[in-house]
GROMACS .gro file of C-alpha atoms in nm:
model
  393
    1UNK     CA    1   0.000   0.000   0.000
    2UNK     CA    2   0.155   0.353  -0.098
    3UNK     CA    3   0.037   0.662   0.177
    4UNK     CA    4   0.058   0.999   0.046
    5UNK     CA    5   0.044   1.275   0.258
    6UNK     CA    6  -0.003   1.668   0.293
    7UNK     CA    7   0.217   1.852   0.538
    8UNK     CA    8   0.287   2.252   0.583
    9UNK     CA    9   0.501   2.420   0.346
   10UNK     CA   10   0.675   2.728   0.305
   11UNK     CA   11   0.567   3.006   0.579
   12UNK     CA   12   0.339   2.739   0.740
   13UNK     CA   13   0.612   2.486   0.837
   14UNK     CA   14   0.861   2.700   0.877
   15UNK     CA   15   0.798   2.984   1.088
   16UNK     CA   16   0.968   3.041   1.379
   17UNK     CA   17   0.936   3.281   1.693
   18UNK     CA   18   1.078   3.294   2.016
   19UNK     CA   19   0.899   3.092   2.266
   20UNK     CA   20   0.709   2.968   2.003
   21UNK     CA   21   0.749   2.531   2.078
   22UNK     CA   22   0.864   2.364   1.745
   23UNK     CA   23   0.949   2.654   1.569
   24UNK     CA   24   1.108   2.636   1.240
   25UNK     CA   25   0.990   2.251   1.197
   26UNK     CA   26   0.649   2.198   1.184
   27UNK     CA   27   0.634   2.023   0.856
   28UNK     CA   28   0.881   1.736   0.993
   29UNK     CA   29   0.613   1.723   1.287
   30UNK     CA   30   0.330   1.699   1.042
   31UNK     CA   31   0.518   1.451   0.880
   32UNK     CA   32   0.613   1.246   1.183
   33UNK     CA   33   0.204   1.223   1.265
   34UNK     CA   34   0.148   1.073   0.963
   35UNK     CA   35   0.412   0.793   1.018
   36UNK     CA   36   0.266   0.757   1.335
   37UNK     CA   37  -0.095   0.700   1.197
   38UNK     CA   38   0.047   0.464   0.957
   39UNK     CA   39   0.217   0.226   1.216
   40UNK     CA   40  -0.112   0.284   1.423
   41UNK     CA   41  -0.375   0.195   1.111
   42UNK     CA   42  -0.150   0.015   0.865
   43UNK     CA   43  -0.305  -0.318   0.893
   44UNK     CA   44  -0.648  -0.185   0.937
   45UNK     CA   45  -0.601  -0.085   0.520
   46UNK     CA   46  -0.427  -0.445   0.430
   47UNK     CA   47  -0.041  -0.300   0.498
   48UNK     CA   48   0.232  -0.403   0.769
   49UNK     CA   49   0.303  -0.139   1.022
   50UNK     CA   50   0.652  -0.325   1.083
   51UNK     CA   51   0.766  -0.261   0.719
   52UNK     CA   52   0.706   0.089   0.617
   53UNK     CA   53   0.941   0.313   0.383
   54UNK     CA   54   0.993   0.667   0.409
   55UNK     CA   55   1.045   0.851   0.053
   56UNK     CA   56   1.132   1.182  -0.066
   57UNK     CA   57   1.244   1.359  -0.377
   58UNK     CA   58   1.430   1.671  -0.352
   59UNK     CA   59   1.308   1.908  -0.031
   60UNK     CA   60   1.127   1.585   0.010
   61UNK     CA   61   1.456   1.379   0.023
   62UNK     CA   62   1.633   1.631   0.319
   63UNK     CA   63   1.295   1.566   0.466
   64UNK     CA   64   1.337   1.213   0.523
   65UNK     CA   65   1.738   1.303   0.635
   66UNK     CA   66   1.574   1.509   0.894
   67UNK     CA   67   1.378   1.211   1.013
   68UNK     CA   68   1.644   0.979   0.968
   69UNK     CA   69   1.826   1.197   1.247
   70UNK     CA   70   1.503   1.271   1.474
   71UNK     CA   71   1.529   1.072   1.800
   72UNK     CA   72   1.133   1.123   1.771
   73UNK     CA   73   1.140   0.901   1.456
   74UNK     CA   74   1.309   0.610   1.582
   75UNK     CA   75   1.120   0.292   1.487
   76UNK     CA   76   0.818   0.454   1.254
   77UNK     CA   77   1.011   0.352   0.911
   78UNK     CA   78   1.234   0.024   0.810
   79UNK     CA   79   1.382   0.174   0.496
   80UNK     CA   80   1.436   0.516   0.363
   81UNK     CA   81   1.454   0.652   0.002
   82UNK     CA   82   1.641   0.955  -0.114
   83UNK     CA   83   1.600   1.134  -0.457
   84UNK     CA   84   1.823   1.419  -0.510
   85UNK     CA   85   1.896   1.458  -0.178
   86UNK     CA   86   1.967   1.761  -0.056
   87UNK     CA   87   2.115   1.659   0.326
   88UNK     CA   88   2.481   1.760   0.343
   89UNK     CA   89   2.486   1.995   0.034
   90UNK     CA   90   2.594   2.395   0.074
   91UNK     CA   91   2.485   2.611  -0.156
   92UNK     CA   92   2.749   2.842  -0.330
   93UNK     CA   93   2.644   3.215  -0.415
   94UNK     CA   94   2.462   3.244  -0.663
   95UNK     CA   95   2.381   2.872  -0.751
   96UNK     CA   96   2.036   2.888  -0.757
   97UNK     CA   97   1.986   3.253  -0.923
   98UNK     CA   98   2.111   3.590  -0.967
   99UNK     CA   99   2.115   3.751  -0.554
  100UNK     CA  100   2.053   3.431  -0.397
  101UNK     CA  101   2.310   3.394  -0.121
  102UNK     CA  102   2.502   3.118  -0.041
  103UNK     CA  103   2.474   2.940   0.244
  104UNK     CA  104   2.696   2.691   0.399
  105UNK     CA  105   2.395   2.415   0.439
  106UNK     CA  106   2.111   2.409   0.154
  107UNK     CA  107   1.805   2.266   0.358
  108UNK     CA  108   1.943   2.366   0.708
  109UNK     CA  109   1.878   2.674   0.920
  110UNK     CA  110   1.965   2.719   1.316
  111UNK     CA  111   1.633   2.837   1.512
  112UNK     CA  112   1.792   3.144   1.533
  113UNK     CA  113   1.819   3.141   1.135
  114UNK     CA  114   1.448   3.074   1.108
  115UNK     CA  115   1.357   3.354   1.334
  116UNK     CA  116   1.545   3.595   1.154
  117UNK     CA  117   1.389   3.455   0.828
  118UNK     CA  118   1.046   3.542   0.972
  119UNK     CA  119   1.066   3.898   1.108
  120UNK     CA  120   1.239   3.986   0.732
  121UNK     CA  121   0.906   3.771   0.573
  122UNK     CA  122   0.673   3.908   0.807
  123UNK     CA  123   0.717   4.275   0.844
  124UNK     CA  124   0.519   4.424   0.584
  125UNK     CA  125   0.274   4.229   0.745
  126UNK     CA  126   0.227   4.513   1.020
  127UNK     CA  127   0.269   4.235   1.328
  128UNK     CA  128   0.624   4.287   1.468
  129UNK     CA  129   0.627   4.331   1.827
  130UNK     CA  130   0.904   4.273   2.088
  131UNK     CA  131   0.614   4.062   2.260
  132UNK     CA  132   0.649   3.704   2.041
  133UNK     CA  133   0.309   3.604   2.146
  134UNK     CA  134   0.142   3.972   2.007
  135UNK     CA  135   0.337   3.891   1.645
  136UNK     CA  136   0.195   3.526   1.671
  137UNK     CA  137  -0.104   3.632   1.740
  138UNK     CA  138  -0.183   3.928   1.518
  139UNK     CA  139  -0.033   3.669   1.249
  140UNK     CA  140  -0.279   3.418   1.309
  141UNK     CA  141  -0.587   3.657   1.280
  142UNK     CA  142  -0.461   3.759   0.879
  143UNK     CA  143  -0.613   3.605   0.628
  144UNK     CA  144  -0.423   3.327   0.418
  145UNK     CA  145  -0.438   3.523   0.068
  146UNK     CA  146  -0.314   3.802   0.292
  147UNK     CA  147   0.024   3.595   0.394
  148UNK     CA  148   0.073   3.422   0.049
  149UNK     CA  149   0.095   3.770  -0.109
  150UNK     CA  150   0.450   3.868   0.038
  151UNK     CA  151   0.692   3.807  -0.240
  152UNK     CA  152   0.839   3.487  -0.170
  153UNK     CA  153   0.730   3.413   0.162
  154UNK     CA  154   0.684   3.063   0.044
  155UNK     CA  155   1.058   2.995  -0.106
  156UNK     CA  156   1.182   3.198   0.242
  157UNK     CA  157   1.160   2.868   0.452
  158UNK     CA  158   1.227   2.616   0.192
  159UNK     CA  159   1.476   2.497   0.479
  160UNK     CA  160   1.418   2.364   0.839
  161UNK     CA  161   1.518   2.477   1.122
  162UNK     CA  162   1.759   2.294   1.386
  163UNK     CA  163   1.800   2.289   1.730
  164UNK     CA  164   1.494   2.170   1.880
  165UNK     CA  165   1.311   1.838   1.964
  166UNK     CA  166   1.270   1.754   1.631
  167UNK     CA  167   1.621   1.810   1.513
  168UNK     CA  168   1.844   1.842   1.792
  169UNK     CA  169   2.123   1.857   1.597
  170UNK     CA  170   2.258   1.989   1.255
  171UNK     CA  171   2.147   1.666   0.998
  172UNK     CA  172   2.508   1.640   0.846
  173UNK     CA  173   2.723   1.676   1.195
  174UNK     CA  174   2.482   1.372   1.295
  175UNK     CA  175   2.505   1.115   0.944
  176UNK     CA  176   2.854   1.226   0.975
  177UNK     CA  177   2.931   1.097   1.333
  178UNK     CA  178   2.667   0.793   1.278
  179UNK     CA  179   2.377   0.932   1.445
  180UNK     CA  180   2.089   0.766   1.276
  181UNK     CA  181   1.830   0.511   1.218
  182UNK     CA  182   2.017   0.209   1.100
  183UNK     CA  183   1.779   0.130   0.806
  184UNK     CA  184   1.871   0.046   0.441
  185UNK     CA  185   1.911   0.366   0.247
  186UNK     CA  186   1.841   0.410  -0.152
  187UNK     CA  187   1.958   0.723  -0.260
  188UNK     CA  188   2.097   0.888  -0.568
  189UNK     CA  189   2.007   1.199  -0.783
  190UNK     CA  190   2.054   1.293  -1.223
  191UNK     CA  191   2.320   1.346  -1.462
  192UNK     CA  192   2.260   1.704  -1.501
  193UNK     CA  193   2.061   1.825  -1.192
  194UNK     CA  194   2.094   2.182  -1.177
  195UNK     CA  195   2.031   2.260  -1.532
  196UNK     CA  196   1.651   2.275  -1.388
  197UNK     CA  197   1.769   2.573  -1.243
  198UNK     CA  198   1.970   2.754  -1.517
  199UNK     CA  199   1.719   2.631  -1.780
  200UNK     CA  200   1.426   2.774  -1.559
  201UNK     CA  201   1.653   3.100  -1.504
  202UNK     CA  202   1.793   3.205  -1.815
  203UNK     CA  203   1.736   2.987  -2.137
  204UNK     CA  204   1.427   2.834  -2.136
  205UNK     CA  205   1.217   3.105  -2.035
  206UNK     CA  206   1.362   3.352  -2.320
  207UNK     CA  207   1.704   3.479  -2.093
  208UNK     CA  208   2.013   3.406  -2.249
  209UNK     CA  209   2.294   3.288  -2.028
  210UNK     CA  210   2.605   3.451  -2.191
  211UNK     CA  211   2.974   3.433  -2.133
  212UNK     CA  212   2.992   3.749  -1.913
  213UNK     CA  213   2.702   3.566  -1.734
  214UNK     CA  214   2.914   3.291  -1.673
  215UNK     CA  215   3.249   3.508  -1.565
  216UNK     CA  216   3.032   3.709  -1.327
  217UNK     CA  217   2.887   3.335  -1.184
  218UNK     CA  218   3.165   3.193  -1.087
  219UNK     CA  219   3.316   3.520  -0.916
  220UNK     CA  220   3.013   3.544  -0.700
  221UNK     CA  221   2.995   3.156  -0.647
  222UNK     CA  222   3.393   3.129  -0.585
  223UNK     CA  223   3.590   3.442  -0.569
  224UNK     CA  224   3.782   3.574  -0.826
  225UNK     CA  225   4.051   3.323  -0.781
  226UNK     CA  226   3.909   3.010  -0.767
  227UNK     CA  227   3.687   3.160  -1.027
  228UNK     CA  228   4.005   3.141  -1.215
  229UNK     CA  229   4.067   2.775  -1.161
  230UNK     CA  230   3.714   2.654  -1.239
  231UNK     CA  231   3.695   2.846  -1.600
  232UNK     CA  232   3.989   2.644  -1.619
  233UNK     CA  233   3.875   2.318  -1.541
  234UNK     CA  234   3.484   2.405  -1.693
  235UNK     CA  235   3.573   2.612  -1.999
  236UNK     CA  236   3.318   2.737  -2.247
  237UNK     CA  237   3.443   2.577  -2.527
  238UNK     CA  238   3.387   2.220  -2.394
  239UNK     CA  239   3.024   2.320  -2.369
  240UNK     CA  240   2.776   2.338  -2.607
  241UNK     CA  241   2.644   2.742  -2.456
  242UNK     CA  242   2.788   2.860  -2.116
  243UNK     CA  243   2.433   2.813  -1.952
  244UNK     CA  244   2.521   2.414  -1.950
  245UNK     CA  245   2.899   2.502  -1.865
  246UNK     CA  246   2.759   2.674  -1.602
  247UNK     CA  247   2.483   2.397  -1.515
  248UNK     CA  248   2.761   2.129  -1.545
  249UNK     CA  249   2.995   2.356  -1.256
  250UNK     CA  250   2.675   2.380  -0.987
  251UNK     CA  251   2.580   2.023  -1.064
  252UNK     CA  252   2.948   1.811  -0.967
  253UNK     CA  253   3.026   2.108  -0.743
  254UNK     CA  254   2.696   2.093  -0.522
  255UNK     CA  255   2.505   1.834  -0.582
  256UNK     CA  256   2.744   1.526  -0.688
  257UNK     CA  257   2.991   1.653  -0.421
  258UNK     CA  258   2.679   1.645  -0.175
  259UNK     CA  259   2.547   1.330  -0.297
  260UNK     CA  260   2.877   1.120  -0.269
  261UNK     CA  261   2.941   1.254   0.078
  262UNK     CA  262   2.587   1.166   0.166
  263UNK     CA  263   2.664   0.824   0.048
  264UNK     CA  264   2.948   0.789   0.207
  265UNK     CA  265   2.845   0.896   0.583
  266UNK     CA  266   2.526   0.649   0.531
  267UNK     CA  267   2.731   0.344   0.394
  268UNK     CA  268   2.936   0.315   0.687
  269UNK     CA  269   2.640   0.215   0.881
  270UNK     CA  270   2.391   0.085   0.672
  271UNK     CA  271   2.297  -0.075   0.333
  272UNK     CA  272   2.319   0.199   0.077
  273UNK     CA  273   2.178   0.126  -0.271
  274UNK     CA  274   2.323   0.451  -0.506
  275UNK     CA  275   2.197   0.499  -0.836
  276UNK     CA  276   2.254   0.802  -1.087
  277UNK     CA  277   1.928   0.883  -1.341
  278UNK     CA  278   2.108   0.927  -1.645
  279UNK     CA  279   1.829   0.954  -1.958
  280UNK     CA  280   1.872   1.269  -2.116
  281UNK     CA  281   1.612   1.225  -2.336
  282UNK     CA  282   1.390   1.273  -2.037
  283UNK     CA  283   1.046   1.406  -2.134
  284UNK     CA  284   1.071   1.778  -1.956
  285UNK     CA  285   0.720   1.800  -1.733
  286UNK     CA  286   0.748   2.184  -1.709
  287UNK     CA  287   0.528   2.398  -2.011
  288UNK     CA  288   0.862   2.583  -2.086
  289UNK     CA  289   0.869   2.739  -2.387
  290UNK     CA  290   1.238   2.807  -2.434
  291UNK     CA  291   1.502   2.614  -2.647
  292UNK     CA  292   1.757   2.433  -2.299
  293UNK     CA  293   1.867   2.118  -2.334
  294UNK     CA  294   1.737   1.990  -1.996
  295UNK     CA  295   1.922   1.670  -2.017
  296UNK     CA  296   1.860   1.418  -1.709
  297UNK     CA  297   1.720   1.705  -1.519
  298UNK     CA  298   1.647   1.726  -1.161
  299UNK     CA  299   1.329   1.508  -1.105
  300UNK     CA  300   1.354   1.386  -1.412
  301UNK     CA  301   1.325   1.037  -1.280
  302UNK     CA  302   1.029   1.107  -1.067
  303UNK     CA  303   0.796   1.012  -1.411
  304UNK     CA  304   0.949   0.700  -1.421
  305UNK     CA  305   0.854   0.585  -1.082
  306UNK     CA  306   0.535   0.732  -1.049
  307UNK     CA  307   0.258   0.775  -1.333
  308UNK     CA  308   0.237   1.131  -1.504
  309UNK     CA  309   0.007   1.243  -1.741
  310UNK     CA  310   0.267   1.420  -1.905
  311UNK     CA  311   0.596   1.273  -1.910
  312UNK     CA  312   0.433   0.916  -1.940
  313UNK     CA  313   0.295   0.961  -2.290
  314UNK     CA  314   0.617   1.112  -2.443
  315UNK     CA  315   0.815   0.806  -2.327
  316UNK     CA  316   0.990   0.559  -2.605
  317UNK     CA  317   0.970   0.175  -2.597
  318UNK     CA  318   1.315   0.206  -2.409
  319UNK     CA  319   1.156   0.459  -2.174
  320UNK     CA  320   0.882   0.272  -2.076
  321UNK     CA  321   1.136  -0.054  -1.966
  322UNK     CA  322   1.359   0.174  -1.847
  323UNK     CA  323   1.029   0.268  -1.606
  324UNK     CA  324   0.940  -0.073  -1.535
  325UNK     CA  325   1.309  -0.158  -1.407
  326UNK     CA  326   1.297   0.116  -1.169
  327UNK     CA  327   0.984   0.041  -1.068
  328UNK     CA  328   1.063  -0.285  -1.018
  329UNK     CA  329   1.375  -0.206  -0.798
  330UNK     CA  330   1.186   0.020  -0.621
  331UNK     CA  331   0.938  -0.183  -0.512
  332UNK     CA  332   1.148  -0.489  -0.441
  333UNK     CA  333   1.334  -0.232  -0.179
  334UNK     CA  334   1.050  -0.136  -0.014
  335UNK     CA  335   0.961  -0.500   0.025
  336UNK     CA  336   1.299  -0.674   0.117
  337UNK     CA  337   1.529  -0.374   0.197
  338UNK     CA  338   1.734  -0.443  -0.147
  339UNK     CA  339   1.641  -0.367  -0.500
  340UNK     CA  340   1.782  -0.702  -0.627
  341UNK     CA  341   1.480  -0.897  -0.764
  342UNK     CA  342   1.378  -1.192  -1.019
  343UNK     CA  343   1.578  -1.132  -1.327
  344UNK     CA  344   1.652  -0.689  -1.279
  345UNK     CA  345   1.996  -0.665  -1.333
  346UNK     CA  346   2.206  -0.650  -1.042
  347UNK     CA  347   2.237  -0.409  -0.804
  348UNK     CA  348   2.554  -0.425  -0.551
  349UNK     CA  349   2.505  -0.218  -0.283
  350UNK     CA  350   2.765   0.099  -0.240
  351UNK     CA  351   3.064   0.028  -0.022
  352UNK     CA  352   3.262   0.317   0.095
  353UNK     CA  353   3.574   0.436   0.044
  354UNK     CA  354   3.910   0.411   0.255
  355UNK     CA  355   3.901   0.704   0.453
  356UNK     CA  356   3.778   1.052   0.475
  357UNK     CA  357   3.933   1.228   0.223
  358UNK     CA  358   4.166   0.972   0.051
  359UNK     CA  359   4.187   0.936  -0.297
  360UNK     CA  360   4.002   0.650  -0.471
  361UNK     CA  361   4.243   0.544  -0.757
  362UNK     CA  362   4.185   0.161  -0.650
  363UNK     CA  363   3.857   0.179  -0.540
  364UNK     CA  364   3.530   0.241  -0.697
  365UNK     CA  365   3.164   0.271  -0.460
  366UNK     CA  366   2.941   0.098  -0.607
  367UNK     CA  367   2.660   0.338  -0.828
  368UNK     CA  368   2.422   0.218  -1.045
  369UNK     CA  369   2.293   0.421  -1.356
  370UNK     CA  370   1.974   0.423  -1.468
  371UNK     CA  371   1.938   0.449  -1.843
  372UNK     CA  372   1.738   0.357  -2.128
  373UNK     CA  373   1.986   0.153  -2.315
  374UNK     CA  374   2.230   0.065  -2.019
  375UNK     CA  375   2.186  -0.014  -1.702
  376UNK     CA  376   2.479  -0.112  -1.477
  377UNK     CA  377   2.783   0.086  -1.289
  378UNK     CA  378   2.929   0.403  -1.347
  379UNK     CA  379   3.198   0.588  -1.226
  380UNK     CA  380   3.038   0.847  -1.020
  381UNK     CA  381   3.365   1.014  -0.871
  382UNK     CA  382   3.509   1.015  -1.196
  383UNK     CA  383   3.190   1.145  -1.393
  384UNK     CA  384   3.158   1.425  -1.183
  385UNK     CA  385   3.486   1.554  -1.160
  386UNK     CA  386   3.506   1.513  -0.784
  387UNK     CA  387   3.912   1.458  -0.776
  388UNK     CA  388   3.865   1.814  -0.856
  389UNK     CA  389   3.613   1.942  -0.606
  390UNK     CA  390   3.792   1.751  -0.355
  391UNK     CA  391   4.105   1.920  -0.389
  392UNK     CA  392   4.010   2.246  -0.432
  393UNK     CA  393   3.766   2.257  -0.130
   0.00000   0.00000   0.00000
């Protein structure tokens, strides 16, 4: 049985106040009631309260990090699933658009963070007061359409907060040291995962991303310096347009980097299963109306998993297996805690390197892509340039 579930987003789950119990994490919370009704009425609907997986694409996936680090979700899941994960990933300057800071955690905020977050959200509002419980208050007695029409009050708190009883501690600090759930982990994210975000940016919606974009990029992302190094290592010329230069830099430097160090703090512990989306004939789900080669986008694989209206009748013959083997693997995870079933082709799981930061010139983890005409290992290290990232910090 598959339970699908609505929690608070944005402003709602995030906002945070002095005083204010569970501020800064109330989505986790809502999400941590429904696991709780679900081991409480699981068999009541035909389903086994003793094997339940947690899943999570995206913010979704960080969600399910958060809970595989809550102390007050110990023993409501038995296996956890991570797409494009977002747990120990920073966020450079300027990754995710023009005046978007960087931040040293993507997903994670300190309460103190969160608070600040909401008095810069909330003041046009007219609620601040030095009394917490007047501002919480005067907020609660405003109309929704009221709230949802500050400009991106929503995007604000697409982050949760730390330091509380639902996170007591920062998510990577605690994966790092080995503080979590032991339950098999699948995990993995797409080829090309941030040129969603330059596509959506720039390109595809009419903007071209030009070379002097691209200098000015990776001086606000790096420093002039290392902005140096990186045209070096990423220059335009090995790109078809600087947009997917640029796309190619934010993907291995954030979210590779981020994703292999994710795998590696889980696979000490527990069973990871790592897998790379790697179709970049993906059917794009978004009405853009832009020329941007999306490539395997972010959430590109989420179609393949789960029926979509759109994406679904755009695939090929080789789509539609490629679909059916990750369903397949999917399912046999949430069933046995390993994706290895009948005659899918086999998935080792992902052993870990030899040490924190060693290099792995005899050693290859284990990661399994997922394409339409080959499925089997790749060299995710390698693929992404991460000798590179490594090094250079």
């Amino acid at each position: 049985m598959v339970v699908t579930v609505n929690y608070r987003l944005g402003v709602f789950g995030g906002l945070a106040l002095p005083g204010l119990r569970g501020s800064g994490a109330f989505g986790l919370q809502d999400q941590r009631a429904a696991l709780t009704w679900v081991r409480d009425n699981a068999r009541a609907f035909g389903g086994d309260p003793g094997n339940v997986t947690v899943a999570g694409v995206s913010f979704g996936a960080s969600a399910v990090a958060g809970h595989l680090t809550s102390p007050a979700s110990k023993g409501l899941f038995h296996r956890a699933v991570m797409a494009s994960g977002e747990a120990v990933m920073d966020m450079p300057a300027g990754a995710m658009g023009p005046g978007v800071p960087g931040y040293p955690w993507y997903v994670w905020r300190t309460g103190r963070e969160m608070e600040d977050i909401t008095t810069e959200m909330t003041s046009t509002l007219g609620c601040r007061d030095r009394r917490p419980r007047r501002t919480l208050a005067c907020l609660r007695a405003l109309p929704v359409e009221t709230i949802l029409k500050v400009p991106h009050i929503m995007n604000a708190f697409q982050a949760f907060g730390y330091g509380n009883a639902t996170l007591p501690e920062l998510p990577p600090k605690a994966l790092r040291a080995g503080r979590f759930h032991r339950v098999p982990v699948l995990s993995g994210a797409t080829l090309d995962e941030h040129r969603t975000f330059v596509g959506m940016t720039y390109d595809a919606v009419g903007r071209t991303f030009t070379e002097a974009d691209y200098g000015r990029a990776l001086r606000t992302a790096f420093g002039r310096r290392f902005a140096k190094r990186v045209r070096a290592e990423y220059p335009t010329a090995a790109f078809p347009s600087p947009a997917l230069a640029w796309a190619t830099v934010i993907t291995d430097r954030m979210w590779a980097r981020g994703t292999w160090d994710q795998h590696e703090a889980l696979a000490r512990h527990v069973p990871v299963y790592a897998y790379e989306f790697a179709d970049r004939d993906a059917p794009m789900f978004l009405p853009l109306a832009g020329d941007f080669d999306f490539g395997a986008f972010h959430a590109g694989d989420i179609p393949y998993l789960f029926e979509d209206e759109t994406a679904e009748p755009r695939f090929t013959p080789a789509q539609r297996r490629l679909s059916a083997t990750m369903s397949g693997y999917w399912a046999a995870f949430a069933r046995t805690g390993t994706p290895d079933a009948g005659a899918l082709p086999a998935w080792p799981p992902y052993r870990p390197g030899p040490g924190a930061g060693r290099p792995y010139a005899t050693h290859t983890p284990y990661t399994q892509s997922l394409a339409p005409h080959r499925i089997g290992p790749v060299d995710y290290y390698r693929e992404h340039n991460l000798a590179f990232w490594r090094r250079e910090g």
